[in-house]
Structures are given as C-alpha cells and as structure tokens.
Short mmCIF file of C-alpha atoms and ligand atoms in Angstrom, two decimals:
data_model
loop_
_atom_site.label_atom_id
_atom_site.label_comp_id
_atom_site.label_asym_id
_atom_site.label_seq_id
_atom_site.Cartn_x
_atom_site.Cartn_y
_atom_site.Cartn_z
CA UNK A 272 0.00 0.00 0.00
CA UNK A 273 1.17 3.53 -1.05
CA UNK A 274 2.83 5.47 2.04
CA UNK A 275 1.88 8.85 0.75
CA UNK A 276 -0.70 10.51 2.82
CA UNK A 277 -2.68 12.08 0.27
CA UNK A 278 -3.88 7.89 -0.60
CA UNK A 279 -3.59 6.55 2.99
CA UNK A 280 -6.80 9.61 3.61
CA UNK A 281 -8.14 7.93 0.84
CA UNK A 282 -8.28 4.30 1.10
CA UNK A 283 -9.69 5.06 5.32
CA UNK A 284 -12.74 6.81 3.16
CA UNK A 285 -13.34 4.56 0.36
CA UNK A 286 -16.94 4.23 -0.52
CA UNK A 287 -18.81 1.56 1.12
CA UNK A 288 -15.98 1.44 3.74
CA UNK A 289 -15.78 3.18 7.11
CA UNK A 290 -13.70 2.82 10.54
CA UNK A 291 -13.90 0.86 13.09
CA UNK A 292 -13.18 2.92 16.74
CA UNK A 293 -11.93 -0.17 18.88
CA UNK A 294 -10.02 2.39 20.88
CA UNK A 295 -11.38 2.64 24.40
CA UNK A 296 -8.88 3.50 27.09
CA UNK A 297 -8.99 1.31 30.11
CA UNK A 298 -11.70 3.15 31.94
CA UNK A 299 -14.12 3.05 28.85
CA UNK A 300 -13.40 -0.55 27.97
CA UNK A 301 -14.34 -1.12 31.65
CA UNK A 302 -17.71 0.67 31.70
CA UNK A 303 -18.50 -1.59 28.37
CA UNK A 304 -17.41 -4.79 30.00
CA UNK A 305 -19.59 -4.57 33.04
CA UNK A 306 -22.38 -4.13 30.95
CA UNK A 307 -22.03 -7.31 29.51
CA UNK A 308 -21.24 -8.94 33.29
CA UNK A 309 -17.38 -9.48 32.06
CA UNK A 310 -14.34 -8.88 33.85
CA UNK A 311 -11.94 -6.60 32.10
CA UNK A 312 -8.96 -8.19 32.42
CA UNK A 313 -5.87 -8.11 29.37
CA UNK A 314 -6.90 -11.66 28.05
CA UNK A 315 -10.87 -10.43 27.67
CA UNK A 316 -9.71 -7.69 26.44
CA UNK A 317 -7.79 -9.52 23.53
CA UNK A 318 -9.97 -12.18 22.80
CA UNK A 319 -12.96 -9.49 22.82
CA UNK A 320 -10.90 -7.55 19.96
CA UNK A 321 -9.77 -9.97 18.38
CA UNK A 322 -13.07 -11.66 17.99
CA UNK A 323 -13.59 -8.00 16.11
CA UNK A 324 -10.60 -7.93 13.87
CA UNK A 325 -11.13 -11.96 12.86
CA UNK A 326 -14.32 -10.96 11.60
CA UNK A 327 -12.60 -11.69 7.65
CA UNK A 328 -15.11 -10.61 5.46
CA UNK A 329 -16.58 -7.58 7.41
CA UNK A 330 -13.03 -6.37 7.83
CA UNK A 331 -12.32 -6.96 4.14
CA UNK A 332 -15.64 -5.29 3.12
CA UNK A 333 -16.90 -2.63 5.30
CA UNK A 334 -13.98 -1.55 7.47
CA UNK A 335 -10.75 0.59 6.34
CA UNK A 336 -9.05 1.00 9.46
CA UNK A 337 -9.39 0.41 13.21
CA UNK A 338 -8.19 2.83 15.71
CA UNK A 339 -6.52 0.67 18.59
CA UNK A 340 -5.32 1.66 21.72
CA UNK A 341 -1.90 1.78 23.36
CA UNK A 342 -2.40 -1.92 24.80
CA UNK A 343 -3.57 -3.28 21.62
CA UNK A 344 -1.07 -2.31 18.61
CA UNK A 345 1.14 -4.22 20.94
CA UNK A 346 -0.80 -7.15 21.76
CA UNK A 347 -0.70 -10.77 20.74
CA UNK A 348 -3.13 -12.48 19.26
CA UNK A 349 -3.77 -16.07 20.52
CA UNK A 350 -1.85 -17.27 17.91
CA UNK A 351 1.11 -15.40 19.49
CA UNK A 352 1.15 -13.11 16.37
CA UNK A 353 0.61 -9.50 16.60
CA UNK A 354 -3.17 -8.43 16.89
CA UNK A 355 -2.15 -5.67 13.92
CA UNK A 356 -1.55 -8.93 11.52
CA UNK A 357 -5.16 -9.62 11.86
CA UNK A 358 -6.00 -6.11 10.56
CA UNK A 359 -3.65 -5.80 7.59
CA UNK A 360 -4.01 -9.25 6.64
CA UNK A 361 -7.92 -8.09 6.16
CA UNK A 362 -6.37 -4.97 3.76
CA UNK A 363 -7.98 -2.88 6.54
CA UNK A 364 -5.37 0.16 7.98
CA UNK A 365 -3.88 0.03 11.54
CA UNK A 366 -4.49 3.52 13.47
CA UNK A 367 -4.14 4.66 17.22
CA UNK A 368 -5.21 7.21 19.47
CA UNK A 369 -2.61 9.20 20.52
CA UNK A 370 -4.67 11.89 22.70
CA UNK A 371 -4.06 11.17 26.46
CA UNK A 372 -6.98 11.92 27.47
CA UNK A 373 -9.51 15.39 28.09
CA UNK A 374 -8.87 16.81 31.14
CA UNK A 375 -10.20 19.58 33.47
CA UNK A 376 -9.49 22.88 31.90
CA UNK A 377 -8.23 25.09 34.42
CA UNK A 378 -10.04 28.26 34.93
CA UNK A 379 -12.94 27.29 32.44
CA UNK A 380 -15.35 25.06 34.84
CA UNK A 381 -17.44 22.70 33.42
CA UNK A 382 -14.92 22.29 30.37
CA UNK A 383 -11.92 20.30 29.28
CA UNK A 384 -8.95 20.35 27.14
CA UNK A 385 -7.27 17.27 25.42
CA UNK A 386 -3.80 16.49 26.84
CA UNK A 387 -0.97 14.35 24.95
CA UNK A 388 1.17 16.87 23.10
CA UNK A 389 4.56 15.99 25.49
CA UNK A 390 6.51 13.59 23.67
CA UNK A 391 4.01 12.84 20.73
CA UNK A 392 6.52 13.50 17.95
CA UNK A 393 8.48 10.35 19.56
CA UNK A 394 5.20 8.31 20.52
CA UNK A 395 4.24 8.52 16.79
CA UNK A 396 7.81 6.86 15.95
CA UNK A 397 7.15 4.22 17.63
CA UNK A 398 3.99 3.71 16.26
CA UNK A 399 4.63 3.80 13.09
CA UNK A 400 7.13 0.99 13.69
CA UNK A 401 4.67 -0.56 14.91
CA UNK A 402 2.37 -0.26 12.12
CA UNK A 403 0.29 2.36 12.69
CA UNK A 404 -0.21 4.63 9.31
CA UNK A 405 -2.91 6.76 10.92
CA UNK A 406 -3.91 8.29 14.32
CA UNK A 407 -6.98 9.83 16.21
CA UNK A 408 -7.06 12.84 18.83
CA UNK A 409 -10.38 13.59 20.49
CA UNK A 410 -11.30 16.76 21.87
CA UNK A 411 -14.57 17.23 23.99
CA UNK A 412 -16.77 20.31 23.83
CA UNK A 413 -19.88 20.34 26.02
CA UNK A 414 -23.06 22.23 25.81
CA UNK A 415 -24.47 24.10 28.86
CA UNK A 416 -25.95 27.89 29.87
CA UNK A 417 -22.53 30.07 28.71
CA UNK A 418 -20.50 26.69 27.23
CA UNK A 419 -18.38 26.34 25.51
CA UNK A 420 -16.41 29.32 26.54
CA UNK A 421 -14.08 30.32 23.39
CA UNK A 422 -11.04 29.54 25.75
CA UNK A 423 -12.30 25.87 25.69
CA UNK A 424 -12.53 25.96 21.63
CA UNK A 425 -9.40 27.77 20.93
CA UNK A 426 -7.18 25.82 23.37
CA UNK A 427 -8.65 22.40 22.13
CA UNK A 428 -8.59 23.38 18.14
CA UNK A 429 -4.86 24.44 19.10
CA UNK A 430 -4.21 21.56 20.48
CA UNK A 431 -5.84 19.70 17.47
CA UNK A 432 -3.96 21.23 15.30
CA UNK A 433 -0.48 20.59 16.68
CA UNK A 434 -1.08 16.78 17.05
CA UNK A 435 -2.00 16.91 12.85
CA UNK A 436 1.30 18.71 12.22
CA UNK A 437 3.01 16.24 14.44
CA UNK A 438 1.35 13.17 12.62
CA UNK A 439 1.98 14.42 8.89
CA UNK A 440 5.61 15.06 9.83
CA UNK A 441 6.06 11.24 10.76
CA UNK A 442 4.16 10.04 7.62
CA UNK A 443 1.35 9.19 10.02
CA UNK A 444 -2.69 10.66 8.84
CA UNK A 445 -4.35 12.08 11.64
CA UNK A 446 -7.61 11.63 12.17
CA UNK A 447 -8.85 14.97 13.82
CA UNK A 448 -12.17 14.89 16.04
CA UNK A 449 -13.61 17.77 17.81
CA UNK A 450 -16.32 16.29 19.53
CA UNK A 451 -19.85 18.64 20.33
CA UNK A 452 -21.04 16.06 22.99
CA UNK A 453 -25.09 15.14 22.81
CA UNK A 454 -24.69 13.66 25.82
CA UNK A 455 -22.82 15.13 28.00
CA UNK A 456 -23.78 16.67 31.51
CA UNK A 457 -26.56 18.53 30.77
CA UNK A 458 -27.17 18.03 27.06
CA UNK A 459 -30.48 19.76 26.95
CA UNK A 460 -29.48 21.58 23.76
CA UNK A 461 -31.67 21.39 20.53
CA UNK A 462 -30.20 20.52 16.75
CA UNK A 463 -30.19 24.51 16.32
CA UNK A 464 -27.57 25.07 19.23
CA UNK A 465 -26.11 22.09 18.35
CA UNK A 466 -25.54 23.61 15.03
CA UNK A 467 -24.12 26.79 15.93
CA UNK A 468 -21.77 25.39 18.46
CA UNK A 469 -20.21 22.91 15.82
CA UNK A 470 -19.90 25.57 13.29
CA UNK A 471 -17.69 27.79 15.58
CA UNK A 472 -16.04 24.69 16.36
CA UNK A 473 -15.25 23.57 12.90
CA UNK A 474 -14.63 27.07 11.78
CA UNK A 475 -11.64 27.57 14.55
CA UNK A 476 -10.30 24.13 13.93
CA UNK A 477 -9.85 24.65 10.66
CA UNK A 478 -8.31 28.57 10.82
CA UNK A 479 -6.32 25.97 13.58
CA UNK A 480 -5.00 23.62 11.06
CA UNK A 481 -4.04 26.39 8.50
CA UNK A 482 -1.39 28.13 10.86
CA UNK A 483 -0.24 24.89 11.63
CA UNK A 484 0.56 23.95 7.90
CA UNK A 485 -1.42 20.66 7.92
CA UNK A 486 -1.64 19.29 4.38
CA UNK A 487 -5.41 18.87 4.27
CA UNK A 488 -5.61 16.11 1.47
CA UNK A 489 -3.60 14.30 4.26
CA UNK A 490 -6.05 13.88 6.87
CA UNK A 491 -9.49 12.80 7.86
CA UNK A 492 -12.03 14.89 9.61
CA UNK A 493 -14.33 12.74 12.50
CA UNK A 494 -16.93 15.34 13.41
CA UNK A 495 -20.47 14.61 15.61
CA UNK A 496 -23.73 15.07 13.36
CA UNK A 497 -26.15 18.00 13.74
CA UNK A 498 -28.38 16.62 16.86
CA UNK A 499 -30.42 17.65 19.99
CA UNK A 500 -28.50 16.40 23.39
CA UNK A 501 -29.59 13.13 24.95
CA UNK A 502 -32.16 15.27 27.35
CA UNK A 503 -33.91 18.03 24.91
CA UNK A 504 -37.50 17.70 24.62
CA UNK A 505 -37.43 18.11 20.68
CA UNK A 506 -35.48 15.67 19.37
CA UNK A 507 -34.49 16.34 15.63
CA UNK A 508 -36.35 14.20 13.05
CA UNK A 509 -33.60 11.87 10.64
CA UNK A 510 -33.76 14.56 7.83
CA UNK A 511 -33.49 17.62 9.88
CA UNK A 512 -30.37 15.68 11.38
CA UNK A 513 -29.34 14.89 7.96
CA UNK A 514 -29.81 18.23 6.33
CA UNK A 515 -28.50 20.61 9.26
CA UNK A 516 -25.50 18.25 9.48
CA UNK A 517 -24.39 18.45 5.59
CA UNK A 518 -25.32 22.33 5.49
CA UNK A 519 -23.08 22.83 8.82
CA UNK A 520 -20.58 20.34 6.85
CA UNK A 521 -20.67 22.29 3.23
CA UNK A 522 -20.08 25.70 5.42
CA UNK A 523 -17.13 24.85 7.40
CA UNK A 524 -15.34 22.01 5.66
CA UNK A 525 -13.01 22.44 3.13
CA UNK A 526 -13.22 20.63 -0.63
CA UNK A 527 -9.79 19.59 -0.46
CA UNK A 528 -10.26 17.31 3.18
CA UNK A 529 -10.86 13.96 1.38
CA UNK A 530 -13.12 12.57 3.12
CA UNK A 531 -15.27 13.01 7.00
CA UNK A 532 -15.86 9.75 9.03
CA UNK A 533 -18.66 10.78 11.81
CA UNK A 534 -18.60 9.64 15.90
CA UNK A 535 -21.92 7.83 16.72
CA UNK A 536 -21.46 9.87 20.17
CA UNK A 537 -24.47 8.14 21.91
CA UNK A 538 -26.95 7.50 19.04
CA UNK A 539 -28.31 4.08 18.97
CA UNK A 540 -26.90 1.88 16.17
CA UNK A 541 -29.61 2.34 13.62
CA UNK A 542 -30.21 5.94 14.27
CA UNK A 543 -26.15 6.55 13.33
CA UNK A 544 -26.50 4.37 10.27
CA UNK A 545 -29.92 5.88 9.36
CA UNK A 546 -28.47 9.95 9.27
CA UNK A 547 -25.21 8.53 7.68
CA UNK A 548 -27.34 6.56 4.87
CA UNK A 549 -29.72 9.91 4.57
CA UNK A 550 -26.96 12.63 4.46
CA UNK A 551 -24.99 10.35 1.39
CA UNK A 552 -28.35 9.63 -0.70
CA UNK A 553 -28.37 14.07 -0.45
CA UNK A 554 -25.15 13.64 -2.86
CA UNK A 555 -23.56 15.25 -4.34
CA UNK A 556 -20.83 16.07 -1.90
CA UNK A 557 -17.74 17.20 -1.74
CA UNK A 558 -15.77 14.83 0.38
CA UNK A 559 -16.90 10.97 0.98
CA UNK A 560 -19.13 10.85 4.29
CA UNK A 561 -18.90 7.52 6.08
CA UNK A 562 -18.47 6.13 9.74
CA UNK A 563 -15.82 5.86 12.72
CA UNK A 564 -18.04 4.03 14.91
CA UNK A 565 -17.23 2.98 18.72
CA UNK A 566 -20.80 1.78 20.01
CA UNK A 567 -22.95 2.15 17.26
CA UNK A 568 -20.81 -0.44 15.46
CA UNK A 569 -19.76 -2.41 19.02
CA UNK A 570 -23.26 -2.57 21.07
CA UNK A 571 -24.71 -5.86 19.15
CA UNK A 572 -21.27 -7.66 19.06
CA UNK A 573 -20.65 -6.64 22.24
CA UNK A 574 -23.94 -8.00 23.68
CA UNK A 575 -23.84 -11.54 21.66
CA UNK A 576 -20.47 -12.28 22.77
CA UNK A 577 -21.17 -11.42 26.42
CA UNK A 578 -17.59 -12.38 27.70
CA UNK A 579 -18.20 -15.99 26.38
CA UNK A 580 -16.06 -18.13 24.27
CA UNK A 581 -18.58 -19.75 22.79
CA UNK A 582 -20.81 -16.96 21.56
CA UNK A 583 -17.67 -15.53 18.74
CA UNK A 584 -19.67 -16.94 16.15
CA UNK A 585 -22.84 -15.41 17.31
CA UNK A 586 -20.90 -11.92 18.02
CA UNK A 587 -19.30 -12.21 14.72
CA UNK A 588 -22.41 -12.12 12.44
CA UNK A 589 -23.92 -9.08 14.62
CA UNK A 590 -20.79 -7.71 13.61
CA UNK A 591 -20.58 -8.21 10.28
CA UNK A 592 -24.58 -7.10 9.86
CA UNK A 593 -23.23 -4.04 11.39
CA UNK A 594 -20.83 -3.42 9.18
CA UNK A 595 -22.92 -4.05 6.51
CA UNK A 596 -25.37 -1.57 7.46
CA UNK A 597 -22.99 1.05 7.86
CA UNK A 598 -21.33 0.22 4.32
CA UNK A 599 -24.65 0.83 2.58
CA UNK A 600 -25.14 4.05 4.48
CA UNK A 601 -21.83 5.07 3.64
CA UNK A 602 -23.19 4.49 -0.51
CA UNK A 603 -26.00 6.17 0.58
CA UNK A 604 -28.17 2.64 0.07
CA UNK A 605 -29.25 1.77 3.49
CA UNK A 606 -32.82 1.15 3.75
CA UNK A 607 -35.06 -0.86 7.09
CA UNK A 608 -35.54 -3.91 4.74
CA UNK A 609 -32.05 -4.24 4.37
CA UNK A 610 -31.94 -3.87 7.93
CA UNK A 611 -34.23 -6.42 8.98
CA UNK A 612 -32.23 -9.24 7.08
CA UNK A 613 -30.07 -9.93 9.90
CA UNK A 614 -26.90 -11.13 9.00
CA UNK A 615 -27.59 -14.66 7.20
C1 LIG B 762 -14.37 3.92 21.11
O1 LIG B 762 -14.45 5.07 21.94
C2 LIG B 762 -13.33 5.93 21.81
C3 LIG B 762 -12.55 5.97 23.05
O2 LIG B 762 -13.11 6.72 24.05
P1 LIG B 762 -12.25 6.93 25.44
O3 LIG B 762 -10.99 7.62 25.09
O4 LIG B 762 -13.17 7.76 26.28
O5 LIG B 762 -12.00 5.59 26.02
C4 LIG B 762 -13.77 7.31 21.31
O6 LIG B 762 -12.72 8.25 21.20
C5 LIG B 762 -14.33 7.12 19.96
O7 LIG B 762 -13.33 6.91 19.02
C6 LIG B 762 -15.17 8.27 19.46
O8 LIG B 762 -15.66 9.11 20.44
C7 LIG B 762 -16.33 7.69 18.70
O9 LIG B 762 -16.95 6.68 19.45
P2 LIG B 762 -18.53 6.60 19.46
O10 LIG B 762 -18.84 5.51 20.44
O11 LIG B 762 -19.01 7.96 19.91
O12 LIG B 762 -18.93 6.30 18.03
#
C-alpha cells in the first residue's frame, strides 16, 4: 500500500468502507465490560478484539481501518502473532489514538482540554514501527448555559492542530475529532444550538489547522452530526439531522479534506447508520461521508459475545450485519428492509 498521505486519507474513506473505533482507554473498555457482566482483564480484552478484527469478510468489506489503543497495537493475538496482523491481513489500515486523554481545563469550569502533546513527535515513531499509518485525537466540547467558553474551543482546536502537524511530519494521517457532545452533563441543547456550536467549532479548527501547515488532502475529519442532546425535549427528526449536518458540513469544511468519518457519540446503532445513509443519498458532496463508529458499530457484538467463548460466532455475524449496514449508508443505500435481514 502507497505510504503517501494524500492515498492513505483515501483508502480510510473509500466508498462503502468506514472505521472501526476499537479504541477505548482502560476506563471506557471497563464501563462496556460490566455491561455485559465481564471482567476486564488483558486476556478479555484480547480475545474481545480480536473476535472483532477476525471478523474476515466484514473487515475486508466494510472496514478501512481500526483505531486501537496503546495496549492493543502491541498485543498478541492467541496465535502469538501480533493483533495488527489480523488487521492488515484483512487490507484494513492500523491507526491509534494518541490523545491522552480530556482533562479539566483550568479556569474554564465545566470544560476540558485534550492532553498528549509531550513527547508525541516520539510516541508517533514508535507507532509507526509498529504499524500504525494513521492516528486519532479527540477533543470534547460540552453544551451548557454560557459553554463552551471560546477559551475551551481555541485551546482544544490548538491543540488539534499541533497533534496533525506532528502526525503528517512522521508520515502518520491524523484523524482529527472535535467532539460537540449530545450527551454530556446537561445536554439539553436542541439541533439549532447544536448547530451553531459545531460551526464555531469547525470554523476555529480549521483557521487551527491552517497556521499549523497541515496538508489537508492528508487527513481525515471525525466530526459529531447535527443533533439535539440526549435530554432536549425536541429531538431532531432523521432529515433535519441529515440536512442541518451536511449544510453545517458544506459551510465549514473544506473541498480539499478527502473525506469526514462521523462519531456515533451516543446515538443508537440504527439511528447513526440511518443519518449517515440519509446525508450520502443528499449527494452530491464534496468529500466521501462515512463512519468511525465505537458503540454504534460495538453494542450488538458486544452484547452476543457477552464475555463468552462460545458466543464468537454469534458476536461475529452481529458484527458483520453491522458493518454491513454502515457500508450501505456510507453508498447512501441503506434502507429498514435491508436492515431487517439480519446477518444470514
Ligand atoms: C471507542 O471510543 C473511543 C474511546 O473513548 P475513550 O478515550 O473515552 O476511552 C472514542 O474516542 C471514539 O473513538 C469516538 O468518540 C467515537 O466513538 P462513538 O462511540 O461515539 O462512536
């Protein structure tokens, strides 16, 4: 595969292909393991993942990269070969989040900054040695009376920014995601706020990424959709989620960014396939819109396998439906019958 980063951006947005976020810190992981009744110990945590990345024909069809965490890229499989193998030997791209995690802001309550910038130019060395040809930095940006405060945007775009230069410099594509949270502490905002607040955040993370020198064909946007928080009483409709999102898209994002790969953020799994599918049958655009899915691509897999060897089968096939679903969306061909022919 090419190393330029102009085609790595490419091949992670290929139509009918999307990512797969596998990239939960130890905390997270933790949360989604107890909800299942399973211990998260290193060996769960391996066999859950690499129940994922086995998954050969959903990995060879549907997904162009999964972002890993720290523990993973280095992780055997139990095979005793290198989890990554699995990945690339499904012609899917090896990525990892680099961000350290958001933290407090100080002086701005209520908000947080993203933290990892110390020693990232060597951490993406390494990576790449280890096989990683693209990475992922989340920053968080709640909604609340008088948030987000514009010290919270501009420190986090800043921050977004530097990470991208870092990344391009060590032939490594970062994926950049400034997250608008719907469901964050008090996420009683509607679409319209919703809207606004990812403009400005777009708008400053891209002004970001231009005094930084980031080579835009060289990277891959991961944005939240245009939707109410988790606790608003109106709740957007599918097309005035689909519509706000592309017009907030068309008005922010440059031509030249090849391609934007959405956060599921707390939608359900249809509902994040249903606005992806909507948004690309609106066409035509001008980058490729498709997924980079935690728990909207996890949740069924998740539940079927329940911490049990003997359910990878079962967890496999909600997988691969999954996938499926999302790879139609992404071609703008998603549709409820399709969805109702569970996996086969
Ligand atoms: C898979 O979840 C990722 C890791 O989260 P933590 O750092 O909190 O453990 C997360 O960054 C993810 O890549 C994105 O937020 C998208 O995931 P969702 O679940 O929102 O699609």
């Amino acid at each position: 595969m090419s190393e330029r980063l102009e085609d790595i951006a490419a091949a992670m947005v290929a139509k009918g292909k999307g990512i797969l976020a596998a990239d939960e810190s130890s905390g997270t992981i933790k949360k989604r393991f107890d909800s299942i009744n399973a211990e998260s110990t290193e060996q769960n945590r391996r066999d859950y993942r690499q129940m994922l990345f086995a998954s050969r024909a959903a990995m060879r069809r549907n997904i162009s990269g999964v972002i890993l965490f720290d523990e993973t890229i280095r992780q055997m499989g139990s095979n005793g070969k290198p989890l990554v193998d699995l990945i690339t030997a499904a012609g899917s791209i090896p990525g990892i989040k680099v961000d350290a995690g958001a933290k407090e802001m100080a002086g701005h309550p209520g908000e947080k900054v993203t933290e990892g910038l110390d020693g990232l130019r060597e951490r993406l060395q390494e990576y790449y040695k280890l096989g990683a040809r693209f990475a992922k930095w989340r920053a968080v940006i709640d909604i609340a009376d008088g948030l987000p405060t514009w010290g919270c945007v501009k420190a986090n775009a800043h921050a977004l920014a530097r990470y991208a230069a870092l990344c391009q410099e060590n032939g490594i594509v970062p994926i950049v995601e400034p997250e608008v949270v719907m469901d964050g502490p008090v996420a009683a905002h509607d679409a319209d706020r919703c809207y606004e607040v990812t403009e400005w955040v777009l708008n400053t993370v891209f002004a970001e990424l231009f005094e930084a020198r980031v080579m835009l064909e060289g990277m891959v946007l991961k944005p939240n959709m245009v939707i109410a928080g988790k606790n608003a009483k109106n709740q957007a409709k599918p097309d005035e989620v689909a519509e706000k999102t592309v017009r907030c898209l068309k008005s922010t994002v440059p031509a030249s960014v090849p391609g934007i790969a959405f956060l599921s953020g707390g939608q359900s799994d249809v509902e994040a396939t249903e606005h992806l599918s909507l948004m690309n049958a609106m066409g035509p655009l001008p980058w490729n819109l498709t997924f980079s899915y935690g728990r909207a691509l996890q949740a069924a897999a998740l539940k079927s396998w329940s911490g049990k060897p003997g359910n990878i089968a079962k967890a496999q096939k909600a997988f691969a439906h999954r996938a499926r679903m999302n790879g139609l969306a992404a071609r703008g061909k998603w549709s409820k019958t399709e969805e109702k022919k569970k996996a086969a």
